[in-house]
XYZ file of C-alpha atoms in Angstrom:
358
model
C 0.049 -0.308 0.064
C 1.299 3.273 -0.868
C 0.262 6.419 0.824
C 0.130 9.979 -0.350
C -1.700 13.397 0.413
C -2.690 14.523 -3.438
C -3.285 18.316 -2.116
C 0.080 18.110 -0.808
C 1.940 16.523 -3.428
C 0.030 18.508 -5.710
C 2.399 21.633 -4.958
C 5.248 19.693 -6.370
C 3.647 18.692 -9.587
C 1.457 15.865 -8.970
C -1.447 15.127 -11.466
C -4.085 12.460 -12.054
C -2.399 10.197 -14.249
C 0.676 9.768 -11.801
C -1.731 9.281 -9.088
C -3.579 6.436 -10.650
C -0.629 4.772 -11.552
C 0.930 5.096 -7.966
C -2.457 3.494 -6.427
C -1.666 0.367 -8.762
C 2.057 -0.073 -7.813
C 3.381 -2.906 -6.399
C 5.398 -1.757 -3.132
C 6.053 -4.785 -1.463
C 10.119 -4.626 0.046
C 11.945 -6.289 2.657
C 12.619 -3.455 4.601
C 10.006 -3.257 6.942
C 6.031 -3.355 7.550
C 5.856 0.697 7.377
C 3.697 2.122 4.215
C 5.401 3.350 1.402
C 5.180 7.341 0.560
C 4.807 8.630 -2.989
C 7.974 11.369 -3.453
C 9.163 13.147 -6.283
C 13.142 13.128 -7.005
C 13.889 16.773 -6.399
C 17.823 16.433 -6.949
C 19.973 13.579 -8.001
C 23.442 14.035 -6.317
C 26.951 11.619 -6.325
C 26.068 9.758 -3.192
C 22.175 10.400 -2.798
C 18.925 11.014 -4.124
C 16.843 14.173 -3.068
C 13.194 13.425 -2.730
C 10.474 15.672 -2.000
C 7.040 15.315 -0.285
C 5.694 18.580 -1.064
C 6.759 20.043 2.020
C 10.169 19.789 2.336
C 13.409 17.811 0.654
C 14.695 14.559 1.991
C 18.137 12.538 1.352
C 17.242 9.154 0.250
C 18.886 5.834 -1.166
C 18.212 3.736 -4.038
C 17.389 -0.064 -3.051
C 19.837 -2.158 -4.631
C 17.506 -4.364 -6.340
C 15.690 -1.259 -8.095
C 19.115 -0.013 -8.787
C 20.072 -3.094 -10.830
C 16.464 -3.138 -12.453
C 17.085 0.574 -13.679
C 20.455 -0.523 -14.965
C 19.330 -3.321 -16.912
C 16.866 -1.027 -18.715
C 19.874 1.613 -19.279
C 17.610 4.106 -17.176
C 18.717 6.240 -14.262
C 16.329 8.347 -11.845
C 16.234 12.038 -12.804
C 14.995 15.184 -11.417
C 10.957 15.204 -11.752
C 10.628 11.411 -11.688
C 7.978 9.888 -9.117
C 8.984 7.128 -6.744
C 7.812 5.451 -3.779
C 9.958 5.170 -0.857
C 10.024 4.035 2.732
C 12.202 3.753 5.900
C 14.321 0.900 6.967
C 14.236 -0.105 11.029
C 17.117 2.514 11.397
C 15.030 5.598 9.750
C 17.044 5.459 6.599
C 15.018 6.485 3.604
C 15.243 3.893 0.549
C 13.594 4.181 -2.891
C 11.943 0.938 -3.514
C 10.128 1.692 -6.832
C 9.991 3.884 -10.224
C 6.651 5.416 -11.799
C 6.931 5.101 -15.557
C 7.235 8.912 -16.654
C 4.508 10.691 -18.655
C 7.124 12.969 -20.588
C 10.667 12.996 -20.825
C 12.976 15.600 -22.284
C 16.371 14.242 -23.254
C 19.145 15.130 -25.332
C 21.935 12.974 -27.213
C 25.619 13.435 -26.408
C 28.255 13.343 -29.173
C 28.463 9.573 -28.583
C 24.941 9.269 -29.458
C 23.844 8.190 -25.734
C 20.572 9.590 -24.572
C 20.673 11.647 -21.579
C 17.431 12.606 -19.713
C 17.398 16.268 -18.942
C 13.851 16.243 -16.839
C 10.645 13.644 -16.425
C 6.915 14.455 -16.000
C 7.048 18.124 -17.493
C 4.206 20.126 -18.757
C 5.733 23.254 -20.022
C 9.451 23.930 -21.248
C 10.435 27.759 -21.238
C 13.341 28.051 -23.434
C 15.225 30.900 -22.324
C 17.600 32.750 -24.468
C 19.130 36.170 -24.267
C 18.705 38.974 -26.591
C 22.047 40.140 -26.245
C 25.213 37.940 -27.347
C 23.434 34.765 -26.432
C 20.828 35.582 -29.237
C 21.112 32.368 -31.453
C 18.141 31.363 -33.528
C 19.717 27.953 -34.720
C 20.226 26.808 -31.229
C 16.619 27.762 -30.046
C 15.538 25.287 -33.004
C 17.436 22.700 -31.722
C 16.083 23.132 -28.220
C 12.367 23.430 -29.596
C 13.003 20.001 -31.636
C 13.878 18.140 -28.288
C 10.885 19.784 -26.624
C 8.453 19.019 -29.334
C 9.761 15.139 -29.234
C 8.639 14.825 -25.601
C 5.264 16.445 -26.453
C 6.005 19.101 -23.981
C 4.511 22.661 -24.692
C 7.188 25.292 -25.803
C 7.674 29.036 -24.369
C 10.286 30.831 -25.737
C 11.401 33.413 -23.027
C 13.446 36.095 -24.339
C 15.656 37.869 -21.632
C 17.860 40.986 -21.437
C 16.027 42.929 -23.766
C 16.745 46.198 -21.528
C 20.612 45.817 -22.678
C 20.297 44.334 -25.993
C 20.214 46.412 -29.387
C 17.819 45.554 -32.469
C 15.267 43.924 -30.365
C 12.394 44.441 -32.531
C 14.680 42.877 -35.228
C 15.343 40.088 -33.464
C 11.723 39.222 -32.469
C 10.823 39.571 -36.073
C 13.496 37.239 -37.288
C 12.318 34.846 -34.862
C 8.655 35.308 -35.653
C 9.729 34.307 -39.341
C 11.734 30.781 -38.151
C 9.676 29.582 -35.469
C 6.044 27.852 -35.356
C 3.398 30.236 -34.909
C 1.571 28.624 -32.388
C 5.090 28.815 -30.158
C 4.489 32.188 -27.798
C 7.609 34.374 -27.862
C 7.704 36.606 -24.686
C 10.217 39.154 -24.036
C 11.081 39.900 -20.277
C 13.113 41.246 -17.377
C 13.881 37.716 -15.690
C 14.871 39.887 -12.415
C 11.237 41.419 -11.745
C 8.566 39.909 -10.682
C 6.118 42.274 -12.339
C 7.567 41.624 -15.823
C 7.594 37.779 -15.465
C 3.868 37.883 -14.651
C 3.280 37.482 -18.332
C 4.142 33.650 -17.640
C 1.162 32.989 -15.109
C -0.887 30.952 -17.586
C 1.783 28.315 -17.120
C 1.951 28.542 -13.644
C -1.013 27.013 -12.509
C -1.251 24.149 -9.530
C 0.344 21.090 -10.130
C 2.166 22.044 -13.495
C 5.925 21.311 -13.988
C 8.087 23.652 -15.871
C 11.615 22.979 -17.136
C 14.148 25.809 -18.108
C 16.389 25.374 -20.884
C 19.033 27.639 -22.372
C 23.010 28.097 -22.484
C 24.824 29.348 -19.785
C 24.405 33.157 -18.734
C 20.771 33.374 -20.674
C 18.744 34.172 -17.239
C 17.500 30.812 -16.191
C 18.464 31.111 -12.562
C 17.614 34.854 -12.381
C 14.140 33.792 -13.741
C 13.806 30.499 -11.069
C 14.710 33.073 -8.363
C 11.756 35.513 -9.319
C 9.225 33.066 -9.912
C 10.091 30.743 -6.830
C 11.230 33.572 -4.625
C 14.272 31.492 -4.047
C 17.998 32.707 -4.042
C 20.201 30.749 -6.442
C 23.554 32.299 -7.423
C 23.886 34.107 -10.381
C 26.943 35.077 -12.389
C 27.516 37.878 -14.905
C 28.380 36.724 -18.312
C 32.172 37.177 -19.854
C 33.435 40.244 -21.320
C 33.961 39.970 -24.831
C 31.898 37.026 -26.258
C 29.078 37.601 -23.710
C 29.171 33.713 -22.800
C 27.851 32.642 -19.600
C 29.717 31.132 -16.848
C 28.474 28.297 -15.458
C 26.018 29.074 -12.278
C 23.641 26.023 -12.286
C 26.019 23.021 -11.970
C 22.932 20.312 -11.651
C 19.162 19.746 -12.054
C 16.850 20.758 -9.402
C 13.029 21.318 -8.481
C 11.765 24.333 -6.850
C 8.297 25.288 -5.625
C 6.645 28.751 -6.823
C 3.959 30.470 -4.721
C 1.025 29.748 -6.906
C 1.414 26.159 -7.165
C 3.588 25.142 -9.873
C 7.231 23.875 -9.511
C 10.081 24.580 -12.006
C 13.099 22.366 -12.738
C 16.161 24.523 -13.361
C 19.164 22.883 -15.375
C 22.576 23.644 -16.083
C 23.490 25.395 -19.405
C 23.414 23.048 -22.699
C 26.529 23.275 -24.901
C 27.564 20.441 -26.984
C 24.607 18.155 -27.505
C 21.982 16.591 -30.414
C 18.457 16.706 -30.366
C 16.584 13.652 -29.097
C 14.271 13.715 -32.186
C 13.317 12.023 -35.465
C 12.341 13.151 -38.858
C 8.765 13.211 -38.142
C 9.344 15.419 -35.010
C 11.697 17.728 -37.051
C 8.651 18.360 -39.494
C 6.805 19.976 -36.556
C 9.938 22.375 -35.798
C 10.648 23.218 -39.599
C 6.905 22.946 -40.778
C 7.542 25.590 -43.246
C 10.149 23.694 -45.178
C 8.366 20.492 -45.130
C 5.176 22.320 -46.446
C 7.134 23.659 -49.278
C 8.912 20.566 -49.965
C 5.683 18.865 -50.890
C 5.420 21.195 -53.897
C 9.290 20.609 -55.051
C 9.379 19.033 -58.385
C 11.248 15.881 -57.272
C 10.152 13.966 -54.351
C 13.768 13.243 -52.893
C 14.817 16.864 -53.553
C 17.610 17.968 -51.181
C 17.017 21.497 -51.633
C 20.614 22.159 -52.939
C 20.705 22.773 -56.798
C 17.765 20.547 -58.070
C 15.757 22.102 -60.801
C 12.050 23.113 -59.592
C 13.005 23.283 -55.817
C 10.182 25.323 -54.045
C 12.554 25.560 -50.856
C 15.437 27.085 -51.766
C 15.110 30.866 -52.236
C 11.900 30.804 -50.355
C 13.294 29.807 -46.850
C 16.106 31.708 -44.629
C 19.453 29.742 -45.909
C 20.884 29.503 -42.153
C 17.451 28.179 -41.266
C 17.664 25.348 -44.154
C 21.106 24.367 -43.196
C 20.127 23.887 -39.666
C 17.334 21.703 -40.721
C 19.392 19.554 -42.697
C 21.943 19.457 -39.910
C 19.502 18.253 -37.589
C 18.005 15.850 -39.915
C 21.307 14.144 -40.351
C 21.821 13.863 -36.578
C 18.356 12.328 -36.289
C 19.015 9.867 -38.938
C 22.192 9.042 -37.478
C 20.518 8.171 -34.325
C 18.047 5.987 -35.889
C 20.957 3.803 -37.448
C 22.525 0.906 -35.792
C 26.543 0.578 -34.899
C 26.349 -2.262 -37.682
C 24.483 0.051 -40.383
C 26.920 2.996 -39.469
C 30.072 0.684 -40.061
C 28.556 -0.643 -43.263
C 28.006 2.771 -44.382
C 31.670 3.915 -43.668
C 32.827 0.693 -45.664
C 30.785 1.541 -48.540
C 32.041 5.218 -48.583
C 35.861 4.203 -48.441
C 35.372 1.776 -51.346
C 33.507 4.338 -53.204
C 36.237 6.942 -52.644
C 38.860 4.513 -53.360
C 37.291 4.031 -56.870
C 37.015 7.596 -57.343
C 41.045 8.235 -56.610
C 42.078 4.989 -58.914
C 39.716 6.576 -61.690
C 41.568 10.136 -61.361
C 44.930 8.502 -61.333
C 44.063 7.081 -64.615
C 42.626 10.192 -66.067
C 46.108 12.037 -65.204
C 48.080 9.299 -66.679
């Protein structure tokens, strides 16, 4: 039997789907006869897991049996997960079960391995500065991983008070992003300015902040949740941020929502397939349907409806993300075979060129 107070846990994002799954969870364990508690993972440390009961955070350990089960499935606990936990005879808290997440936002590293950034998220605030941090290509990548997770994206543009050509940058984003994605320019330091985010801050809602270092994520968390995370200035010269947040963490907001803050993302790939990219680059996909050739690559083919109608930088970004997605869908054996085929082809070209020179 698992015990939980729905009203209390709603403060950290409990929703009916998770509550129903928890009620059916088999939580039998050899620890004790005490009932298990439903808790939410609020932090992951090297030697412990932080779990939250809606009132405060507690340190916990993963039961070895559960740890082996997670490792067998190549899974790890991440911030936002819901778990069952109970105390042993000595008062130590042990995580004994893990509930399958409703949503997961993930990225892929350069080695192709999938890394989960946050679980059970309703809205992703994609934070980007309007100063030197402004990078539409990076924002499109954020959008791709969020849409792949079926999470609602909201673009939060910070530092409008110190940036140049704010109107021009907003117009550029409106041309490149899907029309249903909100674009909000705010001063992340002031509560009256971030009040525009209120529609996404209802009770039981979970938000995650994604953006580069120095974009203003920690400042936004401080303002929305009345916490006091350390914030750093960006570097002089290139405007790049210094890492303030070094680990993902969950924070409670006054209106009943909770926010997962994340470190800045640098080198990564979107965990998205070609179909998901179609939602991010909707305009390219729509125009491609009218190209003269079905397999048009929008490079130099005659009758291309995309080339010339779409911003060249946006088109290059689409092709890059599409290559990353196709690479992620192939197996190591298929990649090895493709490399071998490429080597044979290149060798044949070199031999032909030598004969031509002779």
